[in-house]
Tab-separated table of C-alpha atoms and ligand atoms in Angstrom:
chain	number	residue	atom	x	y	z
V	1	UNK	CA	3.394	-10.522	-16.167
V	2	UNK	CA	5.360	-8.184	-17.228
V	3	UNK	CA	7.627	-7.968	-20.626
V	4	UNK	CA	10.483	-8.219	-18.451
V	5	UNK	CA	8.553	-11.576	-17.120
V	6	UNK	CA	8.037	-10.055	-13.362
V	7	UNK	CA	4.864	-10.306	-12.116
V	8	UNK	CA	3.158	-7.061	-12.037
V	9	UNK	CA	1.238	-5.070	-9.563
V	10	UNK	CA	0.219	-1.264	-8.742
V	11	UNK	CA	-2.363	1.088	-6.948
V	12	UNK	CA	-4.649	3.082	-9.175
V	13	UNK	CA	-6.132	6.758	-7.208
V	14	UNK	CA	-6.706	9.623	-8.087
V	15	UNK	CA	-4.481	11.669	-6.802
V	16	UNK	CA	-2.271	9.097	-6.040
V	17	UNK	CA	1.187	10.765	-6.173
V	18	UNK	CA	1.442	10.747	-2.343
V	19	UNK	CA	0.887	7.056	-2.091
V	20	UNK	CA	3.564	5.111	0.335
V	21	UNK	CA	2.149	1.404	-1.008
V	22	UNK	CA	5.007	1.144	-4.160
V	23	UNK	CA	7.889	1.403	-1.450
V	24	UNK	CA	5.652	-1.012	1.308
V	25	UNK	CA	5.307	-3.517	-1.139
V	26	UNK	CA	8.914	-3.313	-2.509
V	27	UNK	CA	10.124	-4.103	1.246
V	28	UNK	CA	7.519	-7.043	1.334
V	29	UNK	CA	8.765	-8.398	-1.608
V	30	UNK	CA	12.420	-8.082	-0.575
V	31	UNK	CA	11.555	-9.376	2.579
V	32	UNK	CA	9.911	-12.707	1.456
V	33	UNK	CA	11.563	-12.890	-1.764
V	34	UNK	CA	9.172	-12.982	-3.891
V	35	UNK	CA	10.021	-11.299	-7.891
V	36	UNK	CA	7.249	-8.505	-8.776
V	37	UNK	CA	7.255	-5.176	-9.392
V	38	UNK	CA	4.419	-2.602	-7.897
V	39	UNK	CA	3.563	0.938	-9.859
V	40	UNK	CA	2.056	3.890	-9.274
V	41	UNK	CA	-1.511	4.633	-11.525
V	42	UNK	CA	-2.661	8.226	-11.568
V	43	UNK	CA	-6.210	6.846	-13.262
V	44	UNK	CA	-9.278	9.680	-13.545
V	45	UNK	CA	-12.746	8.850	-12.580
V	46	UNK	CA	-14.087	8.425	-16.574
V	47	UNK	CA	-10.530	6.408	-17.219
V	48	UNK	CA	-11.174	3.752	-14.360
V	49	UNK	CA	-13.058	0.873	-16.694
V	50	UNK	CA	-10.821	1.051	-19.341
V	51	UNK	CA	-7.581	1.508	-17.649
V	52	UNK	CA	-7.763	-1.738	-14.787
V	53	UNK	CA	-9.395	-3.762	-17.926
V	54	UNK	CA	-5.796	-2.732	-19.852
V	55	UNK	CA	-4.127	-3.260	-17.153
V	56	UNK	CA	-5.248	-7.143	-16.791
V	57	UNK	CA	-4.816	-7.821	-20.189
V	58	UNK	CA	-1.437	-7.002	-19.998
V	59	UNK	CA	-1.339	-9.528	-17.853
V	60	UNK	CA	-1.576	-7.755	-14.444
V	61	UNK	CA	-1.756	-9.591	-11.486
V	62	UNK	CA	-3.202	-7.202	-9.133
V	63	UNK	CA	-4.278	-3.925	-7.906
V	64	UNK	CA	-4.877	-1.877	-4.779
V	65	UNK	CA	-7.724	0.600	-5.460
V	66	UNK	CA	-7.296	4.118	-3.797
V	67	UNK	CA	-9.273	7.724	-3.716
V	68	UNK	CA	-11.513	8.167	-4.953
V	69	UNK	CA	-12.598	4.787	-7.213
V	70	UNK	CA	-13.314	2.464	-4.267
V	71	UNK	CA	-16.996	2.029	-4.562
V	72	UNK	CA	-17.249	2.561	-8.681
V	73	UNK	CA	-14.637	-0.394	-8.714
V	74	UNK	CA	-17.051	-2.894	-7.682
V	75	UNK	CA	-19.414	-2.841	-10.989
V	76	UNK	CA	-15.968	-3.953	-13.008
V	77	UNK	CA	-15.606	-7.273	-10.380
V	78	UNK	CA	-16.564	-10.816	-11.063
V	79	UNK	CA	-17.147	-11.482	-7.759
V	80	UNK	CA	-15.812	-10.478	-4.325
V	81	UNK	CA	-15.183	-11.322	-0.832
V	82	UNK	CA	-17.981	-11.261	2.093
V	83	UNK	CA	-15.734	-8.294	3.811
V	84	UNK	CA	-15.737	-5.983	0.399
V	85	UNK	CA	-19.802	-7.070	-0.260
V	86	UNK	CA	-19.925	-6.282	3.374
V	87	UNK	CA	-18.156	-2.962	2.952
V	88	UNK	CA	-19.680	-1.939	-0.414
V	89	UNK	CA	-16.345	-1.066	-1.608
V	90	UNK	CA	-13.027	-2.618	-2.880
V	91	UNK	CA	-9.082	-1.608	-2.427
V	92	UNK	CA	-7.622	-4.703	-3.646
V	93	UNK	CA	-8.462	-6.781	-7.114
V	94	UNK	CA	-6.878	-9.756	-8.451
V	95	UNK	CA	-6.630	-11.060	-11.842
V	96	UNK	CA	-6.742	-14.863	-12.810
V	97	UNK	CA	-8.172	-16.796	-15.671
V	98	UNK	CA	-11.413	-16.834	-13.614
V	99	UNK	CA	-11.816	-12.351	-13.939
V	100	UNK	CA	-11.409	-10.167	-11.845
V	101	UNK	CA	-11.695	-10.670	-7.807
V	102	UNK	CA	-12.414	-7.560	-5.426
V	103	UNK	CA	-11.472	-7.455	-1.440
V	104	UNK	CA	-11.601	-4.795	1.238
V	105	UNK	CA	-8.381	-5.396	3.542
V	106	UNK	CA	-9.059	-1.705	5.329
V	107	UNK	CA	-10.909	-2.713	7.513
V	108	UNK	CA	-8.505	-5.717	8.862
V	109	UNK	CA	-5.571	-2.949	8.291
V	110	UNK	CA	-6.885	-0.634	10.411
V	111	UNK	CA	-8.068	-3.101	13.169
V	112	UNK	CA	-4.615	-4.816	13.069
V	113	UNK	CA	-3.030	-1.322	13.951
V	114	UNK	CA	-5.375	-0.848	16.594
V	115	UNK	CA	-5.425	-3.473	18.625
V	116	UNK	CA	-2.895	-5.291	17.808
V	117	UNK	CA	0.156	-2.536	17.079
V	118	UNK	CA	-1.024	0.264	19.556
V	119	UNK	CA	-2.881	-1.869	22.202
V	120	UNK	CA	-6.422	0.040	22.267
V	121	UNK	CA	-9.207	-1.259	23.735
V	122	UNK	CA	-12.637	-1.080	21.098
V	123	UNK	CA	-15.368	-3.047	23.535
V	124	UNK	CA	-17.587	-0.377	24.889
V	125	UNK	CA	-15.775	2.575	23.305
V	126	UNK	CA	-17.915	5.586	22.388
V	127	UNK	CA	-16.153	6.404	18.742
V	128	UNK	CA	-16.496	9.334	15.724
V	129	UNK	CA	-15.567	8.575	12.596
V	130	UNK	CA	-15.317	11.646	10.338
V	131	UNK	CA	-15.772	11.074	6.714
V	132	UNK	CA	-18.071	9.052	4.619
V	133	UNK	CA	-16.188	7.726	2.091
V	134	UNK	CA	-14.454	4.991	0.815
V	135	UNK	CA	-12.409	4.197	3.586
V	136	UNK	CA	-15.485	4.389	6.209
V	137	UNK	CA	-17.002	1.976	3.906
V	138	UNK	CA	-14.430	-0.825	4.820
V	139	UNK	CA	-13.521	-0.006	8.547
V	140	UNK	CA	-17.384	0.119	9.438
V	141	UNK	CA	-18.176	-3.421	9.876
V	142	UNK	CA	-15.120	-4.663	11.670
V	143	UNK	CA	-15.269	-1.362	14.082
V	144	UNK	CA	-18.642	-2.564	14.664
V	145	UNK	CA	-17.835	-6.568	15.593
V	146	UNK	CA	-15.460	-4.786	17.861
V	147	UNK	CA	-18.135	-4.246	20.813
V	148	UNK	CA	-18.151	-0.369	20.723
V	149	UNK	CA	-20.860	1.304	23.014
V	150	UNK	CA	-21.808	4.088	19.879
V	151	UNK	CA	-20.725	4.751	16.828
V	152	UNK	CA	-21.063	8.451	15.114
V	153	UNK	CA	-20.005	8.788	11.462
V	154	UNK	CA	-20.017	13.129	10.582
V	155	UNK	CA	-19.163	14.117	7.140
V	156	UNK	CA	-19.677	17.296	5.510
V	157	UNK	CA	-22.421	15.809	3.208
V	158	UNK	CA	-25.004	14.607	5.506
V	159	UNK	CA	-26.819	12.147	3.170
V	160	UNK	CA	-23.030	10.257	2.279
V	161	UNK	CA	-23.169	9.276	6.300
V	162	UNK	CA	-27.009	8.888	6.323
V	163	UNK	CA	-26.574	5.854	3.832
V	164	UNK	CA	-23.912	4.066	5.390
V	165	UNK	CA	-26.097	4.211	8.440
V	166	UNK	CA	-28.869	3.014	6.114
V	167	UNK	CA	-26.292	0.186	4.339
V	168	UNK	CA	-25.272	-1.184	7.843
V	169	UNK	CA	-29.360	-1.254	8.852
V	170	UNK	CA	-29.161	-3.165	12.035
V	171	UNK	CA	-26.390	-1.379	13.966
V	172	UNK	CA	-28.579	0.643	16.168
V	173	UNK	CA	-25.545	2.242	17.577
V	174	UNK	CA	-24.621	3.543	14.604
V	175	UNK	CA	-25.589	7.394	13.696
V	176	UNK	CA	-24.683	10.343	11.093
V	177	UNK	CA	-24.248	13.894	11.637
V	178	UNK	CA	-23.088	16.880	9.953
V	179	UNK	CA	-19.261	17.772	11.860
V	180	UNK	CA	-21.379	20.795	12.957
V	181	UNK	CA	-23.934	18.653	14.890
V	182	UNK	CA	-21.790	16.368	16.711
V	183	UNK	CA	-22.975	15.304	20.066
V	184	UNK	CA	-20.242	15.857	22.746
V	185	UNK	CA	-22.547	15.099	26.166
V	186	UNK	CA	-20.539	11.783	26.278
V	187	UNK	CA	-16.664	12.293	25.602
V	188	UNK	CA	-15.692	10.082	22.715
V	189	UNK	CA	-12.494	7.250	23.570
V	190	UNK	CA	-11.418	7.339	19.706
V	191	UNK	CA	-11.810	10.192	16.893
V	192	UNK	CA	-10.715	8.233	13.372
V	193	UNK	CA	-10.348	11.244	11.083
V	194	UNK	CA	-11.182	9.495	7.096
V	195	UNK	CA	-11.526	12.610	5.310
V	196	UNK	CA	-9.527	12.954	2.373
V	197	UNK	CA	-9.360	17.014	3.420
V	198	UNK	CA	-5.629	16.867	4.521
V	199	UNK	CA	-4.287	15.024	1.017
V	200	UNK	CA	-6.244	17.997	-0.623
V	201	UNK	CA	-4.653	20.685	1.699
V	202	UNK	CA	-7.839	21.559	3.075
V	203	UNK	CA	-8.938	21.757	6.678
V	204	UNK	CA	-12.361	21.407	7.631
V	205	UNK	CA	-13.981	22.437	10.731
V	206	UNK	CA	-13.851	19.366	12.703
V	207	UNK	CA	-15.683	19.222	15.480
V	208	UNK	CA	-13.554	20.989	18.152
V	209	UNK	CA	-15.513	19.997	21.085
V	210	UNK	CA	-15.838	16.100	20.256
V	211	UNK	CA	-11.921	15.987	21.726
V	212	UNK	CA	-11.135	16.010	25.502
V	213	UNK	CA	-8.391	14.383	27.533
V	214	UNK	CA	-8.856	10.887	27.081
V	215	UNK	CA	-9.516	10.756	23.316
V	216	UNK	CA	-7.222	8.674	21.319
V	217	UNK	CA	-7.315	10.174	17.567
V	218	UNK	CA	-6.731	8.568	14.381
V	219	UNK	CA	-5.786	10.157	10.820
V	220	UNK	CA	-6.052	7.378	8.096
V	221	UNK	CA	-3.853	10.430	5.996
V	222	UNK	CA	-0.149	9.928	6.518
V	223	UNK	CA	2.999	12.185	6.343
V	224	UNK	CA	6.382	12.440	7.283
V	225	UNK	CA	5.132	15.374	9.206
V	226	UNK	CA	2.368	15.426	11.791
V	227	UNK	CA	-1.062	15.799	9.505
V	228	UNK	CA	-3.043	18.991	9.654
V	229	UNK	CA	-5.563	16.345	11.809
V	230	UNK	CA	-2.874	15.024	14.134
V	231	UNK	CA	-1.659	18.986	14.650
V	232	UNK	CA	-4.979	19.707	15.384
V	233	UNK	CA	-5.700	16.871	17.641
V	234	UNK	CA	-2.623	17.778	19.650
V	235	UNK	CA	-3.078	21.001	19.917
V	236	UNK	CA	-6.632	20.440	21.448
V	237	UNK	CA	-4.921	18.408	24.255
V	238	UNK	CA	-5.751	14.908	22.394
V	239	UNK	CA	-4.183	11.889	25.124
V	240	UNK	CA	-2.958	10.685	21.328
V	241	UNK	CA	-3.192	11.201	17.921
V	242	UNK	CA	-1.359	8.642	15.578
V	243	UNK	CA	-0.764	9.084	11.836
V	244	UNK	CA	-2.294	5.862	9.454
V	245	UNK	CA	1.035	4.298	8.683
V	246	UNK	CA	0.059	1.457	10.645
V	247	UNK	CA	-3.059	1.146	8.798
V	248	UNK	CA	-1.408	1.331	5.708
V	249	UNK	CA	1.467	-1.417	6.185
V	250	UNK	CA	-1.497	-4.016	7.390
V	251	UNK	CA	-3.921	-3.375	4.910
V	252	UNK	CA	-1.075	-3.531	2.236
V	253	UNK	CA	-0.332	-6.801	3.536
V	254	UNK	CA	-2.944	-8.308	3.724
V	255	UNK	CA	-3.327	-7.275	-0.064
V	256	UNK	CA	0.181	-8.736	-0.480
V	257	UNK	CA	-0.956	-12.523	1.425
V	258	UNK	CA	-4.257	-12.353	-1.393
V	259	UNK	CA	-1.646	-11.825	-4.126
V	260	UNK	CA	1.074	-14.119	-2.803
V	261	UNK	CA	0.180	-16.570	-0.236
V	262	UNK	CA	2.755	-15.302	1.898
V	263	UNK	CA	1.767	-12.552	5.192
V	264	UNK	CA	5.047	-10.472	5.857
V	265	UNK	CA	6.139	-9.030	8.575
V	266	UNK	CA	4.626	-5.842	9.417
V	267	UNK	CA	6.419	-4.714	12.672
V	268	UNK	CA	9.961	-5.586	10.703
V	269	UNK	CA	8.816	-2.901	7.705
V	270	UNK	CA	7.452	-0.112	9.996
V	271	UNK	CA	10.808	-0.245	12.039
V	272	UNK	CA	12.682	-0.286	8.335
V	273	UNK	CA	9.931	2.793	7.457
V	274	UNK	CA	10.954	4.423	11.174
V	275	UNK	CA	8.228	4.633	12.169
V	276	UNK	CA	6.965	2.428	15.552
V	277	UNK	CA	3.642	2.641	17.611
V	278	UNK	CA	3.229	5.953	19.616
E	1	NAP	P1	-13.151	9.301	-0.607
E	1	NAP	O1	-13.963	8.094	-0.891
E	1	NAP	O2	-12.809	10.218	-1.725
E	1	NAP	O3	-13.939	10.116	0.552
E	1	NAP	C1	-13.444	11.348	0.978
E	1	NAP	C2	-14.140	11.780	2.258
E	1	NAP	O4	-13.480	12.973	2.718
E	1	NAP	C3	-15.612	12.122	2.093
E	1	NAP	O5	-16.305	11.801	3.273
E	1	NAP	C4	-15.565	13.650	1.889
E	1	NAP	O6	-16.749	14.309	2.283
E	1	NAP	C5	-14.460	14.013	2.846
E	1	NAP	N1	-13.817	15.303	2.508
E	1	NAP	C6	-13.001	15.559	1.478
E	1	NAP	N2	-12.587	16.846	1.503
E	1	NAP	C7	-13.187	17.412	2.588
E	1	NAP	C8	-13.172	18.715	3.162
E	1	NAP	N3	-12.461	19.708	2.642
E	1	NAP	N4	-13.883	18.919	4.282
E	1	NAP	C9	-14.617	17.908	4.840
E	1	NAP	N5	-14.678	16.665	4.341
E	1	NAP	C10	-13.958	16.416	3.229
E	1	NAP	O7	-11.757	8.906	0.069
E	1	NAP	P2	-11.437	7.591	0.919
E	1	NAP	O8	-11.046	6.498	0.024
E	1	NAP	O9	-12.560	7.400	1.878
E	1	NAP	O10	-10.110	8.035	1.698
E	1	NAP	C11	-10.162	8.974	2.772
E	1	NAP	C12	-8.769	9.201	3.351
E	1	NAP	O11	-8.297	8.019	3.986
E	1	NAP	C13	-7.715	9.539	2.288
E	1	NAP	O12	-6.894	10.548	2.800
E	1	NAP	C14	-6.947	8.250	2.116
E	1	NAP	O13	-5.607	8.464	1.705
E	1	NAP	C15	-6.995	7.700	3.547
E	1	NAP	N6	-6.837	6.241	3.616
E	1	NAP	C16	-5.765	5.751	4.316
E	1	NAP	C17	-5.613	4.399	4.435
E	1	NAP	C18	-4.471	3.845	5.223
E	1	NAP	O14	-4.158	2.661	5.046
E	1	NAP	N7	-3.846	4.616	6.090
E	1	NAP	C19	-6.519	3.508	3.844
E	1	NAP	C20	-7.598	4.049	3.166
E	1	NAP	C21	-7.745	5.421	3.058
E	1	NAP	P3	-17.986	14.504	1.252
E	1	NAP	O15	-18.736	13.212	1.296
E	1	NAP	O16	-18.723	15.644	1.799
E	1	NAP	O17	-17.398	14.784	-0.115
């Protein structure tokens, strides 16, 4: 709680300055009435221990854990959920008298948007996943319960996408690849771009070839602009390419039900946010 007696709340990254989730979680709040107040923690790397441990015993309530601190969060947890062990990373903690609680809602955000918000079809879908980060690390498992015929994760350091394959042993349709080595015999139904390149104003050399006219593409980045993935898509005659503002309302709220016990409505904040499935 805070001095003021609100409960308080807030997303630690680094960066973290372009982060939507303080305005999200103000409109879920308003929405379901609920009293808190949600900040914005620019924490570095060497500051992460010490500043969530201040931050609970100042009576914190929660946390959503951002760029780039998922997977070092976990060694500060008491325990976690199946879907973060599962994930081998954490985005949201909660504080209670029992410690410190760690959950992965990515991978449910991003499915939610998915299938539920923009209709797509997973079962038998031949999909690339570029990036090997934090966020693959949660959308992984549920991409994989979702029936997909292959599954090719490409980042620019080859070992990063060598051990998820290793992590997820088992999923024999899963592969890694340097974005230089991407297969593109069979024409891939989804690209999901989870690089953090675009936040950093950098633009890789995705794999150019790995988009034809059926490919759906997904940037987890966000903007009020097209992203520098999304422009790219497009301009390579993508059949879509959709920011991750879906992704990032349903993750957020399912971090918001852990917290509060209450799911808002999603569809009811993207239409206040303007924005709608494309
Ligand atoms: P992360 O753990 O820091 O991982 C970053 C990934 O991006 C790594 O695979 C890294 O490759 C790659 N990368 C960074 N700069 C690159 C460049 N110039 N060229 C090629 N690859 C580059 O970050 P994260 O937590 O996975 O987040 C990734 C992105 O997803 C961020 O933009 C984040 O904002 C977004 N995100 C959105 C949502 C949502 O709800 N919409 C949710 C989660 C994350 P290396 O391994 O080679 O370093």
């Amino acid at each position: 709680m805070s001095s003021s007696g609100i409960d308080r709340y807030g997303v630690m990254g680094f960066p973290v300055s372009h982060s939507r989730s303080p305005i999200i979680h103000r409109l879920f709040a308003l929405q379901t009435r609920q009293d808190l107040q949600y900040e914005l923690l620019q924490v570095a790397p060497e500051k992460l221990g010490s500043s969530v441990r201040q931050f609970q015993s100042t009576g914190g309530k929660g946390l959503n854990i951002t760029l780039p601190h998922k997977t070092e969060v976990m060694r500060l947890v008491d325990d976690m959920s199946e879907r973060a062990r599962q994930a081998g990373a954490i985005n949201t903690l909660s504080f209670d008298d029992d410690g410190i609680h760690g959950d992965n809602t990515d991978g449910i955000g991003l499915m939610r948007d998915l299938v539920t918000n923009l209709g797509l079809r997973l079962e038998g879908a031949n999909i690339l996943v570029l990036g090997a980060g934090g966020a693959t690390r949660g959308i992984l498992a549920p991409l994989l319960d979702a029936g997909p015929r292959a599954i090719t994760i490409a980042n620019r350091t080859l070992s990063r996408a060598s051990d998820l394959v290793e992590h997820f042993s088992g999923a024999d349709l899963l592969s890694a690849c340097r974005f230089d080595d991407v297969a593109t015999e069979d024409a891939y139904d989804l690209v999901i771009n989870a690089t953090s390149a675009g936040v950093k104003g950098e633009t890789p050399p995705y794999p150019a070839a790995a988009i034809s006219p059926q490919t759906c593409c997904y940037d987890l980045s966000y903007g009020l602009a097209a992203t520098p993935f999304c422009q790219w898509a497009a301009a390579r005659g993508a059949a879509r390419s959709i920011m991750g503002w879906g992704m990032l309302v349903e993750q957020a709220a399912e971090s918001f039900c852990i917290w509060r016990g209450v799911r808002p409505d999603t569809v009811a904040v993207l239409r206040q946010m303007s924005i709608s499935a494309s």
